[in-house]
Structures are given as C-alpha cells and as structure tokens.
mmCIF file of C-alpha atoms in Angstrom:
data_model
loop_
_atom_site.group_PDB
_atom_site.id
_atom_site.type_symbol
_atom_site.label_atom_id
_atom_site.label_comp_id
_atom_site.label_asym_id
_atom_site.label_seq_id
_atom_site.Cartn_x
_atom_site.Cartn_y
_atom_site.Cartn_z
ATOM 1 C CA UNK A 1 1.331 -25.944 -0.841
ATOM 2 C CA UNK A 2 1.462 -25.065 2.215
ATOM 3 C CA UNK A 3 2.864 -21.613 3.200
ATOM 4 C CA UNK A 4 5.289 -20.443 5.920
ATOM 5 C CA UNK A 5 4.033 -21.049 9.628
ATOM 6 C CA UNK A 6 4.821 -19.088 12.701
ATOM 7 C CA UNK A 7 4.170 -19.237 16.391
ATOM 8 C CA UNK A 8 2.897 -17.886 18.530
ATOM 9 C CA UNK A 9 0.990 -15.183 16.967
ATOM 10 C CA UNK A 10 0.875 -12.754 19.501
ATOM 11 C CA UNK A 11 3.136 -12.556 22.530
ATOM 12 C CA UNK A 12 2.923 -10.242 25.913
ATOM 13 C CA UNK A 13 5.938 -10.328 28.289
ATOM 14 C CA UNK A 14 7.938 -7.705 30.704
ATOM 15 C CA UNK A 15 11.010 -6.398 30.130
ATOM 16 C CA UNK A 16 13.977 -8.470 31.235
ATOM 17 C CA UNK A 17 11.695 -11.850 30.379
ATOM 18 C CA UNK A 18 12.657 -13.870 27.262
ATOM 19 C CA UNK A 19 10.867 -15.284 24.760
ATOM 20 C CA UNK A 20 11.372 -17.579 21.528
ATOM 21 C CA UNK A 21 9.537 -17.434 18.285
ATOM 22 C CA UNK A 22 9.240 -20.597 15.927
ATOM 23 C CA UNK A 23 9.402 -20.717 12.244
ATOM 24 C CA UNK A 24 8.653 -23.434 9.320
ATOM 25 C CA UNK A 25 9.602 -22.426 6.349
ATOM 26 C CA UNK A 26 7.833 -23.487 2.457
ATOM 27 C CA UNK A 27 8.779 -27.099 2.486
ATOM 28 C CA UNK A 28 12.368 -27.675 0.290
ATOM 29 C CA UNK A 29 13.277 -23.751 0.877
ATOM 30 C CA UNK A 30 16.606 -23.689 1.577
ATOM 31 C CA UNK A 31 16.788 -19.396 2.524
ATOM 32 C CA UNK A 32 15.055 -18.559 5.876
ATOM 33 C CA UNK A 33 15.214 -15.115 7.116
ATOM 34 C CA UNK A 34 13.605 -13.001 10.149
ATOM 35 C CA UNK A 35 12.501 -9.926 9.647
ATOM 36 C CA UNK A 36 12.090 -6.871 12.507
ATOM 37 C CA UNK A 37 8.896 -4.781 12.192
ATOM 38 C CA UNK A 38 8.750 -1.799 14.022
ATOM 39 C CA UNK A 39 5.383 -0.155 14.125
ATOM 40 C CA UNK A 40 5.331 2.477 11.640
ATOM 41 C CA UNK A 41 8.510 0.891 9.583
ATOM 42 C CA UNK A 42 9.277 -1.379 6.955
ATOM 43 C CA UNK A 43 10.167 -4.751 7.897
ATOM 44 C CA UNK A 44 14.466 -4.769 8.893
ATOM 45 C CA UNK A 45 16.463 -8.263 8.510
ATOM 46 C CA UNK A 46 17.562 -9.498 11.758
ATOM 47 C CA UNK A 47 19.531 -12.952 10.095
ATOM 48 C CA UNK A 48 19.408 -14.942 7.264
ATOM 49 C CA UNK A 49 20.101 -18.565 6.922
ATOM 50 C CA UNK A 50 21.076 -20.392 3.458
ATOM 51 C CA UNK A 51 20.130 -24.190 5.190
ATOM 52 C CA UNK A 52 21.024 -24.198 8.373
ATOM 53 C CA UNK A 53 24.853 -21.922 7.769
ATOM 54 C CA UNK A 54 24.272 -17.964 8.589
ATOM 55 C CA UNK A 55 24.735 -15.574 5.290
ATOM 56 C CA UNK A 56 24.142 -12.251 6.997
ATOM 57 C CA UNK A 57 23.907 -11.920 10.561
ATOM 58 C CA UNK A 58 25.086 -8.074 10.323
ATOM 59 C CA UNK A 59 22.278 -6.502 11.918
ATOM 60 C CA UNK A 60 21.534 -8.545 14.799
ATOM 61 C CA UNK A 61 21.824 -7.721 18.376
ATOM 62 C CA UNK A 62 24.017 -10.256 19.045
ATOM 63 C CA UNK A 63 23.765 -9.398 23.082
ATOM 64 C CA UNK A 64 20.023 -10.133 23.103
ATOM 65 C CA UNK A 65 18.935 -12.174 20.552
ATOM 66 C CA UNK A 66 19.846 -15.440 18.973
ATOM 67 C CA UNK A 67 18.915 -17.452 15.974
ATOM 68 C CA UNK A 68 19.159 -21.070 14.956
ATOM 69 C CA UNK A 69 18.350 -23.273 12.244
ATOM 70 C CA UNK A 70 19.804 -26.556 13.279
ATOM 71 C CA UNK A 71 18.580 -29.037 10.609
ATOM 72 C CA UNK A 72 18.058 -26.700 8.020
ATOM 73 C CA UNK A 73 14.363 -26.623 7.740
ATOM 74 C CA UNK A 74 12.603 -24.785 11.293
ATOM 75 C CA UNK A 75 13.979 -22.170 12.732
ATOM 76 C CA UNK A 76 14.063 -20.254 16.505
ATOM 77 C CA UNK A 77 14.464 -16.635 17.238
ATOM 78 C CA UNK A 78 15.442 -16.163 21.045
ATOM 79 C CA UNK A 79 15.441 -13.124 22.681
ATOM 80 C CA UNK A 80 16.948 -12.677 25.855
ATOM 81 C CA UNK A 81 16.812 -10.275 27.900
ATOM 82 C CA UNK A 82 13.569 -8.458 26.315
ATOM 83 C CA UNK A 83 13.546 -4.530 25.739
ATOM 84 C CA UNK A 84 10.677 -1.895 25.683
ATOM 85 C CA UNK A 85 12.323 -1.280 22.269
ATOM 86 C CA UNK A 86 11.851 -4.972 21.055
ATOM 87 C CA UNK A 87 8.033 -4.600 20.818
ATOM 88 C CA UNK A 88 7.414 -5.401 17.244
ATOM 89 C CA UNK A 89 6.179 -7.679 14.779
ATOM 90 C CA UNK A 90 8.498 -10.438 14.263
ATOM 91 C CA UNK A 91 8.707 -11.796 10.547
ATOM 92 C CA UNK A 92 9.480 -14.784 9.071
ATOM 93 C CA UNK A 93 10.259 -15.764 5.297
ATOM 94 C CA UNK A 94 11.689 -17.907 3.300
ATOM 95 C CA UNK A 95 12.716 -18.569 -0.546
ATOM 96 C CA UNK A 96 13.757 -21.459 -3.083
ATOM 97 C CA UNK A 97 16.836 -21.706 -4.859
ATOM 98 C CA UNK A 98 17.620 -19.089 -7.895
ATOM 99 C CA UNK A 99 15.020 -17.014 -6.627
ATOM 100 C CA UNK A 100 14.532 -13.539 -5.039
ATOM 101 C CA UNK A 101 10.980 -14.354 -4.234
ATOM 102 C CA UNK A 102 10.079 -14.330 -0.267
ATOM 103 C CA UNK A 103 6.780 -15.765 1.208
ATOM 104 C CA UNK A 104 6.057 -13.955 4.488
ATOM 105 C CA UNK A 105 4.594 -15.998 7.403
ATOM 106 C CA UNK A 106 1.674 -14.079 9.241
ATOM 107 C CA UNK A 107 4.456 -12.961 12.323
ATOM 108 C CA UNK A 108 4.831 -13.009 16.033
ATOM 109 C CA UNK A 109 3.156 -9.695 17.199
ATOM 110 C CA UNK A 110 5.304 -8.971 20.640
ATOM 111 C CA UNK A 111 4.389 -6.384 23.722
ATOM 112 C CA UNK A 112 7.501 -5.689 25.883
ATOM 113 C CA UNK A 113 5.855 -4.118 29.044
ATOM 114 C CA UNK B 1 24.116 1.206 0.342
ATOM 115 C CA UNK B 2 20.949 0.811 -0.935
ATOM 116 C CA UNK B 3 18.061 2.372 -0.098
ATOM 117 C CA UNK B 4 13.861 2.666 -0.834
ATOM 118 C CA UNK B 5 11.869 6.054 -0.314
ATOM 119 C CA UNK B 6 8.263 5.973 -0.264
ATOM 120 C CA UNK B 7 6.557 9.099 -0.822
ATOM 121 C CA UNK B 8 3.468 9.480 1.083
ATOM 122 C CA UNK B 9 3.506 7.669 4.395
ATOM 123 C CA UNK B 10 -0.596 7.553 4.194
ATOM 124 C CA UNK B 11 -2.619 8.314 0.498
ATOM 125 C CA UNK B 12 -6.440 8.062 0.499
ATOM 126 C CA UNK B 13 -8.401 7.907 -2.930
ATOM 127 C CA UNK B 14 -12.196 7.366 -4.012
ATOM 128 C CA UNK B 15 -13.174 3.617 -5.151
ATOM 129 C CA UNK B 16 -12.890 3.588 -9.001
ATOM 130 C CA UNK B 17 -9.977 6.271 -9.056
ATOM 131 C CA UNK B 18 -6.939 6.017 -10.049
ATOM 132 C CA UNK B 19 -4.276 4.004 -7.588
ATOM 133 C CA UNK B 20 -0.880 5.326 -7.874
ATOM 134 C CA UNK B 21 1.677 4.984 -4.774
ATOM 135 C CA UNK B 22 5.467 6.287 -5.306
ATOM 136 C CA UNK B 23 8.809 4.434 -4.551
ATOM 137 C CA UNK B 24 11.876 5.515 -4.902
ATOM 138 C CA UNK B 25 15.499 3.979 -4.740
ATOM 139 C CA UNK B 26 19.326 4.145 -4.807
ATOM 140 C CA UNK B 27 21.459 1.251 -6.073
ATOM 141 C CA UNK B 28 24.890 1.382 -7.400
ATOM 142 C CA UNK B 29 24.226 -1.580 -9.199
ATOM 143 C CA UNK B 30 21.098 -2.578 -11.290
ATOM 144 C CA UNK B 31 18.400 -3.511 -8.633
ATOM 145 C CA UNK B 32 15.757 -6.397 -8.632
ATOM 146 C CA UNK B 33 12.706 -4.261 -7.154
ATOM 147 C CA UNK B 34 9.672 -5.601 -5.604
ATOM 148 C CA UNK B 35 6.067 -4.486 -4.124
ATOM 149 C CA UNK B 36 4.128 -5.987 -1.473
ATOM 150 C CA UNK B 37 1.103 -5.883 -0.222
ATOM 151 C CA UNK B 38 0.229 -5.995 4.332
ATOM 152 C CA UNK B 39 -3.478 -6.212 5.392
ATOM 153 C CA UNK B 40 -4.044 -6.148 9.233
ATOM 154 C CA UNK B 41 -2.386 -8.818 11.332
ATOM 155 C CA UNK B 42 -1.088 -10.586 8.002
ATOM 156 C CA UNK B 43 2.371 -11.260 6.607
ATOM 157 C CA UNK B 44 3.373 -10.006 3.756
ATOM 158 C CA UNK B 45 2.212 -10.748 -0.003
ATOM 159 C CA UNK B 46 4.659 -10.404 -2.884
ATOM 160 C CA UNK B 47 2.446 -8.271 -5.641
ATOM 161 C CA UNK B 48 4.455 -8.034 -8.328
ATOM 162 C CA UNK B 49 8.670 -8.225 -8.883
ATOM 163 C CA UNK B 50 11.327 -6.631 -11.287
ATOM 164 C CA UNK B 51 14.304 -8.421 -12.234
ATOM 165 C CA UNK B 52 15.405 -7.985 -15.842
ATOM 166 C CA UNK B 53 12.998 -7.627 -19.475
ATOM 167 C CA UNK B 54 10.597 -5.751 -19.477
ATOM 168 C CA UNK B 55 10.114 -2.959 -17.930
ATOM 169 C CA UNK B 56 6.260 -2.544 -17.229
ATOM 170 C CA UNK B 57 5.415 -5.330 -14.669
ATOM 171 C CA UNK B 58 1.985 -6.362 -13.824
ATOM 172 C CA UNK B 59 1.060 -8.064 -10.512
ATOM 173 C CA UNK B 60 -1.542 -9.809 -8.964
ATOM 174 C CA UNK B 61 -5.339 -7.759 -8.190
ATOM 175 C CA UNK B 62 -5.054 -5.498 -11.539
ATOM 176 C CA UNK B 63 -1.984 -3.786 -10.418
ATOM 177 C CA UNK B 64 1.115 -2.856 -12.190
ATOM 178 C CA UNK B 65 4.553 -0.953 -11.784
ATOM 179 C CA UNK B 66 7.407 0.275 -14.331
ATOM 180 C CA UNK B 67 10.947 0.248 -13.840
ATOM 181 C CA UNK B 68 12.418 3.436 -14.650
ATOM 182 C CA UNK B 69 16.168 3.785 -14.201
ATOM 183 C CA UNK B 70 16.930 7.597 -15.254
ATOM 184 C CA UNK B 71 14.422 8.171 -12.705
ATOM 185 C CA UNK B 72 15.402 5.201 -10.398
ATOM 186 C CA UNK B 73 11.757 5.097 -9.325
ATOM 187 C CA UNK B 74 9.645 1.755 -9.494
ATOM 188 C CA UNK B 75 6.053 3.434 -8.541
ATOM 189 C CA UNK B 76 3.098 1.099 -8.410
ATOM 190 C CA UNK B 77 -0.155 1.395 -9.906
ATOM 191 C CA UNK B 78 -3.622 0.533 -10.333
ATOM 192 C CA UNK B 79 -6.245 1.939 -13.023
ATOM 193 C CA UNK B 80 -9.238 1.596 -10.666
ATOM 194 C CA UNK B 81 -9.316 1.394 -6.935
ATOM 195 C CA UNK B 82 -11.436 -1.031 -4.950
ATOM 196 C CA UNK B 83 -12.131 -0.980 -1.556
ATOM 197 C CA UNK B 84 -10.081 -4.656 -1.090
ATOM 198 C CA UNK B 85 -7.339 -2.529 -1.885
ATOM 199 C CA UNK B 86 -6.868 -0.984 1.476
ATOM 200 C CA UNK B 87 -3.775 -2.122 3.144
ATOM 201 C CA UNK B 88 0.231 -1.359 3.815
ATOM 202 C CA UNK B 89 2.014 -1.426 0.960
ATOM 203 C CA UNK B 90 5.680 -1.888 0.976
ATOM 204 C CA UNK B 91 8.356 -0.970 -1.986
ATOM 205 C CA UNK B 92 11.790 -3.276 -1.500
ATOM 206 C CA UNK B 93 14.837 -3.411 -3.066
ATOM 207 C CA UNK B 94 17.627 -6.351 -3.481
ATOM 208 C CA UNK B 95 20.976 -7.107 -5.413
ATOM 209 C CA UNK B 96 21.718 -10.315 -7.294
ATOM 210 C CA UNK B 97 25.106 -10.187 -4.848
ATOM 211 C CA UNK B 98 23.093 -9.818 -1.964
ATOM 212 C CA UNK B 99 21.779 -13.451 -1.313
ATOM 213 C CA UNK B 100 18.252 -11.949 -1.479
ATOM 214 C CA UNK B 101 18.105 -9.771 1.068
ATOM 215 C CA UNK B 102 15.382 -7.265 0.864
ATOM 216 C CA UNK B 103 15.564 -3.518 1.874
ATOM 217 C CA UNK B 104 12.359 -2.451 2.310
ATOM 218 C CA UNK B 105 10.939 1.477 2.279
ATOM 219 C CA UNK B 106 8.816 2.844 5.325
ATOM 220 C CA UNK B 107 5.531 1.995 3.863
ATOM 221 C CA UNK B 108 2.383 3.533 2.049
ATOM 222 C CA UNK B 109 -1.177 2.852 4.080
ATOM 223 C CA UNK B 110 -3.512 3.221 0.890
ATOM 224 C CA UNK B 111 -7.328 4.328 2.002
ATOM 225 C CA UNK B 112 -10.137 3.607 -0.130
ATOM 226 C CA UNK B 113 -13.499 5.619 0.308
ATOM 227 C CA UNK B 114 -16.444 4.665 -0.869
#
C-alpha cells in the first residue's frame, strides 16, 4: 500500500513570493489534514478535510493561506503572500473511516528568505 | 482545551539502558492518546495508540506506554535502548468528538550513546 505522497520536498522562496504544496493521500482515505511544523514544535493543524467538505479550518491564516481538496482525494496548500514566520515543515496526513490513526507524508521543508 | 506536556525537550541514555520519555496531558473528557516517532527529514510514524481496554499498550520496535488517568500521564517506554532509536518523538492527544484531530506536545529528541 502505498503511503501518503507530498511535493516538493524542500522549497526556498523570498518573502512576499507564493508557493503551493501538493498532497495524495492513502488511497480510499476520506480525512486529509495539513499539519504546521515549526522548528523546535510539535506539528499544529492548519485544516482538515472529511472528502473534499472542510471540518476544522479554525487555525488557519485565512489572509495567507488557502487549502483545497476539490475531488476529495489530492489536496493543495497555497500560500500567498509568504512570511519569514512561515518557514516550516509542512505536513500532510490522512486517515480511514472509524479511525484515529494518521499516516504522515515525509513534508514540504520551506525557507522564507 | 486540551493539551500535551512533554517533559524533557532533549534526554540522552547509553545503548542497552532503559528508554523512558514523559508525556503529560489535560482532557476534560477521556482522551485517545498516541506516540510517534520523527527521524531526520521524515514524516511522522504512529508507534503505538490508546483508545479504550487495556491500559498498557505496546507499539512497534519493543516499545510500550500505559495510560494512567489519576495521573493523566501516557509516558512511553522501552526496556533496552538501541542506537535506531534516536529520533523526535512526539506525545498527541485527540477526542472521539474531535473528528481526529491531533494535539501534539513540543517533542522529546531521544540520544543514544554507544
């Protein structure tokens, strides 16, 4: 089985740029979320998607960044415009019905310069 | 709101010792408690989980937690260390009315010398 995919891995851009990160969840897992890691933190959810409907959107900067899951299966993280405070490791994961289990893809490492 | 406290930001032990990394939470409501496991430039790796039964949990690589509510502390560990063992390790906390959202605490980085 395949496991959750993100790209790119690794991502350099200066502040004001924007930049997208891609997402494919476990194939027939309907719960996607993105996750903000902050060096030095635990991972923070940015939104989570049950298909392609938001459940919790809550902690979002909804001024800067913006999320969509169109067809219920891959997913986009925008961010526009990028802030020095944005540099982080960008998360994905996703999880089956009746289940609290998440499987973490390898994340977007991003450098805001 | 909930929240996850990990004691120790950084814990270094010899290989062969004894593996034992703290978490600790706050939940009105019974939690479902997990562990996971970072190594460099990777995602993250579910080790073991807590939902309901019983209380002592094992997990994948020979480690283990127990759910302790008077105590509300869900502290992993591990009889014998090995040096595969280094990595970030994560305590996380969710309710069943939560649609799975995980809180997560600020991490542990375990060392392992030889």
């Amino acid at each position: 089985e395949a496991g959750v995919a993100q790209s790119p891995r690794y991502k350099i851009i200066e502040k004001r740029q924007s930049v997208a990160f891609w997402c494919n969840p476990i194939s027939g897992h309907a719960t996607l979320y993105w996750y903000q890691q902050i060096l030095g933190q635990g991972p923070k959810l940015l939104i989570q998607f049950q298909n392609n409907g938001v459940v919790d959107d809550s902690q979002l900067p909804k001024d800067r960044f913006s999320a969509e899951r169109l067809k219920g299966v891959d997913s986009t993280l925008k961010i526009q415009p990028a802030k020095l405070e944005d540099s982080a490791v960008y998360l994905c994961a996703s999880s089956g019905e009746l289940t609290y289990e998440q499987y973490f893809g390898p994340g977007t490492r991003l450098t805001v310069t | 709101a909930q929240s996850v406290t990990q004691l120790g930001s950084h814990v270094s032990v010899s290989e062969g010792a004894l593996v034992l990394l703290r978490c600790n939470y706050s939940s009105s409501v019974p939690p479902y408690l997990f562990w996971y496991v970072q190594y460099p430039n990777q995602g993250l790796q579910l080790l073991l989980k807590y939902t309901t039964g019983a209380t002592l949990v094992k997990g994948i690589n020979g480690f283990e937690a127990e759910f302790k509510k008077s105590e509300t502390s869900f502290h992993l560990t591990k009889p014998s260390a090995h040096m595969s063992d280094a990595a970030e390790y994560f305590c996380a906390v969710t309710r069943g009315n939560q649609g799975g959202k995980l809180i997560f605490g600020q991490g542990t980085e375990l060392s392992v010398k030889p």
